[in-house]
Short mmCIF file of C-alpha atoms in Angstrom, two decimals:
data_model
loop_
_atom_site.label_atom_id
_atom_site.label_comp_id
_atom_site.label_asym_id
_atom_site.label_seq_id
_atom_site.Cartn_x
_atom_site.Cartn_y
_atom_site.Cartn_z
CA UNK A 28 0.00 0.00 0.00
CA UNK A 29 1.14 3.57 -0.66
CA UNK A 30 0.98 5.44 2.63
CA UNK A 31 1.50 9.15 3.17
CA UNK A 32 2.31 10.16 6.74
CA UNK A 33 1.62 13.80 7.65
CA UNK A 34 3.42 14.67 10.87
CA UNK A 35 2.84 17.81 12.94
CA UNK A 36 5.06 18.34 15.97
CA UNK A 37 8.01 20.74 16.26
CA UNK A 38 9.99 18.81 18.88
CA UNK A 39 12.15 15.88 17.68
CA UNK A 40 12.28 14.70 21.30
CA UNK A 41 8.49 14.46 21.60
CA UNK A 42 6.40 11.35 22.04
CA UNK A 43 4.71 12.25 18.75
CA UNK A 44 8.11 11.86 17.13
CA UNK A 45 8.45 8.42 18.72
CA UNK A 46 5.02 7.50 17.33
CA UNK A 47 6.05 8.69 13.87
CA UNK A 48 9.33 6.76 13.95
CA UNK A 49 7.59 3.61 15.22
CA UNK A 50 4.82 3.56 12.64
CA UNK A 51 7.11 4.44 9.72
CA UNK A 52 9.54 1.69 10.72
CA UNK A 53 6.78 -0.90 11.12
CA UNK A 54 4.90 0.06 7.96
CA UNK A 55 8.13 -0.10 5.96
CA UNK A 56 8.99 -3.47 7.49
CA UNK A 57 5.54 -4.71 6.44
CA UNK A 58 6.34 -3.80 2.82
CA UNK A 59 4.35 -0.58 2.47
CA UNK A 60 5.68 2.32 0.41
CA UNK A 61 5.78 5.17 2.96
CA UNK A 62 6.40 8.88 2.35
CA UNK A 63 6.61 11.33 5.26
CA UNK A 64 5.66 15.00 5.19
CA UNK A 65 6.99 16.58 8.39
CA UNK A 66 5.19 19.92 8.21
CA UNK A 67 7.62 21.71 10.53
CA UNK A 68 10.74 20.28 8.88
CA UNK A 69 9.59 21.27 5.38
CA UNK A 70 8.52 24.70 6.59
CA UNK A 71 5.00 24.33 5.30
CA UNK A 72 3.24 27.71 5.24
CA UNK A 73 -0.13 27.17 6.95
CA UNK A 74 -1.46 30.67 6.31
CA UNK A 75 -4.31 30.81 3.82
CA UNK A 76 -3.76 33.99 1.84
CA UNK A 77 -5.75 36.14 -0.57
CA UNK A 78 -3.49 34.81 -3.34
CA UNK A 79 -4.79 31.30 -2.61
CA UNK A 80 -8.31 32.53 -3.31
CA UNK A 81 -7.22 34.38 -6.45
CA UNK A 82 -5.53 31.23 -7.75
CA UNK A 83 -8.62 29.16 -6.92
CA UNK A 84 -10.77 31.48 -9.04
CA UNK A 85 -8.45 30.62 -11.96
CA UNK A 86 -8.64 26.88 -11.21
CA UNK A 87 -5.06 26.85 -9.90
CA UNK A 88 -3.22 26.37 -6.63
CA UNK A 89 0.12 27.56 -5.27
CA UNK A 90 3.13 25.35 -6.00
CA UNK A 91 3.51 24.26 -2.36
CA UNK A 92 -0.15 23.24 -2.23
CA UNK A 93 0.12 21.34 -5.53
CA UNK A 94 3.07 19.38 -4.18
CA UNK A 95 1.09 18.29 -1.12
CA UNK A 96 -1.95 17.44 -3.22
CA UNK A 97 0.24 15.27 -5.46
CA UNK A 98 1.35 13.30 -2.40
CA UNK A 99 -2.29 12.75 -1.41
CA UNK A 100 -3.24 11.67 -4.95
CA UNK A 101 -0.32 9.22 -4.90
CA UNK A 102 -1.41 7.63 -1.62
CA UNK A 103 -3.88 4.88 -0.80
CA UNK A 104 -3.91 5.91 2.86
CA UNK A 105 -2.95 9.04 4.75
CA UNK A 106 -1.76 8.72 8.35
CA UNK A 107 -1.83 11.83 10.52
CA UNK A 108 0.32 11.98 13.66
CA UNK A 109 -0.29 15.04 15.81
CA UNK A 110 -0.90 16.32 19.33
CA UNK A 111 -4.24 17.72 20.40
CA UNK A 112 -3.64 21.34 21.41
CA UNK A 113 -6.51 23.42 22.80
CA UNK A 114 -8.84 20.53 21.93
CA UNK A 115 -8.03 20.84 18.25
CA UNK A 116 -5.38 20.38 15.58
CA UNK A 117 -2.03 22.16 15.82
CA UNK A 118 -2.17 25.41 13.83
CA UNK A 119 0.25 24.14 11.18
CA UNK A 120 -1.94 21.08 10.51
CA UNK A 121 -5.14 23.14 10.47
CA UNK A 122 -3.47 25.42 7.92
CA UNK A 123 -2.41 22.38 5.88
CA UNK A 124 -6.05 21.28 5.79
CA UNK A 125 -7.21 24.83 4.95
CA UNK A 126 -4.81 25.17 2.02
CA UNK A 127 -4.46 21.62 0.67
CA UNK A 128 -7.98 20.22 1.09
CA UNK A 129 -9.48 22.94 -1.06
CA UNK A 130 -12.57 23.16 -3.22
CA UNK A 131 -12.14 21.23 -6.46
CA UNK A 132 -9.52 18.93 -4.97
CA UNK A 133 -10.97 17.53 -1.74
CA UNK A 134 -14.64 18.36 -2.29
CA UNK A 135 -17.04 19.94 -4.75
CA UNK A 136 -20.58 21.25 -4.86
CA UNK A 137 -22.86 20.33 -7.73
CA UNK A 138 -26.52 19.61 -8.44
CA UNK A 139 -26.34 16.69 -5.97
CA UNK A 140 -24.97 18.91 -3.21
CA UNK A 141 -21.59 18.73 -1.49
CA UNK A 142 -19.47 15.72 -2.48
CA UNK A 143 -16.11 14.52 -1.25
CA UNK A 144 -13.57 13.90 -4.00
CA UNK A 145 -11.03 11.77 -2.13
CA UNK A 146 -13.12 8.61 -2.26
CA UNK A 147 -11.31 5.29 -2.17
CA UNK A 148 -8.64 6.64 0.18
CA UNK A 149 -8.30 5.72 3.82
CA UNK A 150 -7.15 7.80 6.75
CA UNK A 151 -5.67 6.82 10.11
CA UNK A 152 -5.26 9.45 12.83
CA UNK A 153 -2.92 9.04 15.80
CA UNK A 154 -3.30 11.83 18.36
CA UNK A 155 -1.74 12.55 21.73
CA UNK A 156 -3.34 14.51 24.56
CA UNK A 157 -2.16 16.03 27.80
CA UNK A 158 -5.55 15.39 29.34
CA UNK A 159 -6.59 12.09 30.80
CA UNK A 160 -8.97 9.59 29.21
CA UNK A 161 -11.68 9.96 31.87
CA UNK A 162 -11.89 13.73 31.43
CA UNK A 163 -12.05 13.46 27.63
CA UNK A 164 -14.77 10.82 27.92
CA UNK A 165 -16.82 12.53 30.65
CA UNK A 166 -16.79 15.93 28.91
CA UNK A 167 -17.64 14.45 25.51
CA UNK A 168 -14.39 15.74 24.05
CA UNK A 169 -13.57 12.47 22.24
CA UNK A 170 -16.98 12.68 20.55
CA UNK A 171 -16.44 16.35 19.68
CA UNK A 172 -13.01 15.70 18.18
CA UNK A 173 -14.39 12.78 16.21
CA UNK A 174 -17.21 14.92 14.83
CA UNK A 175 -15.02 17.87 13.87
CA UNK A 176 -11.89 16.05 12.66
CA UNK A 177 -12.97 12.59 11.51
CA UNK A 178 -16.38 13.60 10.18
CA UNK A 179 -16.06 17.32 9.52
CA UNK A 180 -12.81 17.01 7.58
CA UNK A 181 -12.03 13.50 6.42
CA UNK A 182 -15.41 11.85 5.89
CA UNK A 183 -16.63 15.12 4.37
CA UNK A 184 -13.81 14.86 1.80
CA UNK A 185 -14.58 11.22 0.97
CA UNK A 186 -11.98 9.41 3.07
CA UNK A 187 -12.77 6.21 4.94
CA UNK A 188 -11.64 6.80 8.53
CA UNK A 189 -10.13 3.50 9.65
CA UNK A 190 -9.32 4.64 13.18
CA UNK A 191 -8.67 7.71 15.30
CA UNK A 192 -6.51 6.50 18.17
CA UNK A 193 -5.93 8.81 21.14
CA UNK A 194 -2.96 8.38 23.47
CA UNK A 195 -3.88 10.25 26.63
CA UNK A 196 -2.01 11.87 29.56
CA UNK A 197 1.22 11.64 27.56
CA UNK A 198 3.24 14.21 29.59
CA UNK A 199 2.33 12.49 32.85
CA UNK A 200 2.65 8.75 32.22
CA UNK A 201 5.65 6.57 32.97
CA UNK A 202 8.20 5.37 30.47
CA UNK A 203 6.67 1.89 30.72
CA UNK A 204 3.25 3.27 29.85
CA UNK A 205 4.69 5.09 26.84
CA UNK A 206 6.36 1.86 25.76
CA UNK A 207 2.95 0.14 25.88
CA UNK A 208 1.50 2.96 23.77
CA UNK A 209 4.22 2.42 21.16
CA UNK A 210 3.41 -1.30 21.19
CA UNK A 211 -0.17 -0.30 20.30
CA UNK A 212 1.20 1.80 17.42
CA UNK A 213 3.14 -1.24 16.20
CA UNK A 214 -0.01 -3.38 16.39
CA UNK A 215 -1.99 -0.79 14.43
CA UNK A 216 0.68 -0.75 11.72
CA UNK A 217 0.78 -4.55 11.52
CA UNK A 218 -3.01 -4.69 11.24
CA UNK A 219 -2.80 -2.51 8.13
CA UNK A 220 -0.68 -5.19 6.48
CA UNK A 221 -3.57 -7.66 6.58
CA UNK A 222 -6.30 -5.24 5.45
#
């Protein structure tokens, strides 16, 4: 399978980085063709500008957006690895969605209404939180994140969401608990090999 991994964390010492390294290693070992887009490392500009709208009116996109869209077109599955900050996506990833998942590429509107255009592609989301699982469950935050991210972005654009896995309390758990989380990442990657 051709898998694009979009990674959004600025700290190479972060647990998100460990997740990225683990899943890339395992997916590659399972024979998948994996490409990584580290949004901070490539200096992706997340700011949607007036020029983006002007280009859209001409049926065009900026070169940096086209490059990212080409990676998505190439892929069978997109894996997103990111922290949850302020109960949402990191700004750089939100800007990536704003600029790359644009009208005419990720969705359209016609006589049948709004339609996603990325049908046939799968998405896997691996997110970390500082908050604990009980709080996220009791406040309905898992449900809210699923509605806004899984449904409001990916399903809307035609993706099949295979899983959105949350790793909670990351700054506060022990090294052993983080190791168990990475074992779960490995299991998720291996499960993709049989699907």
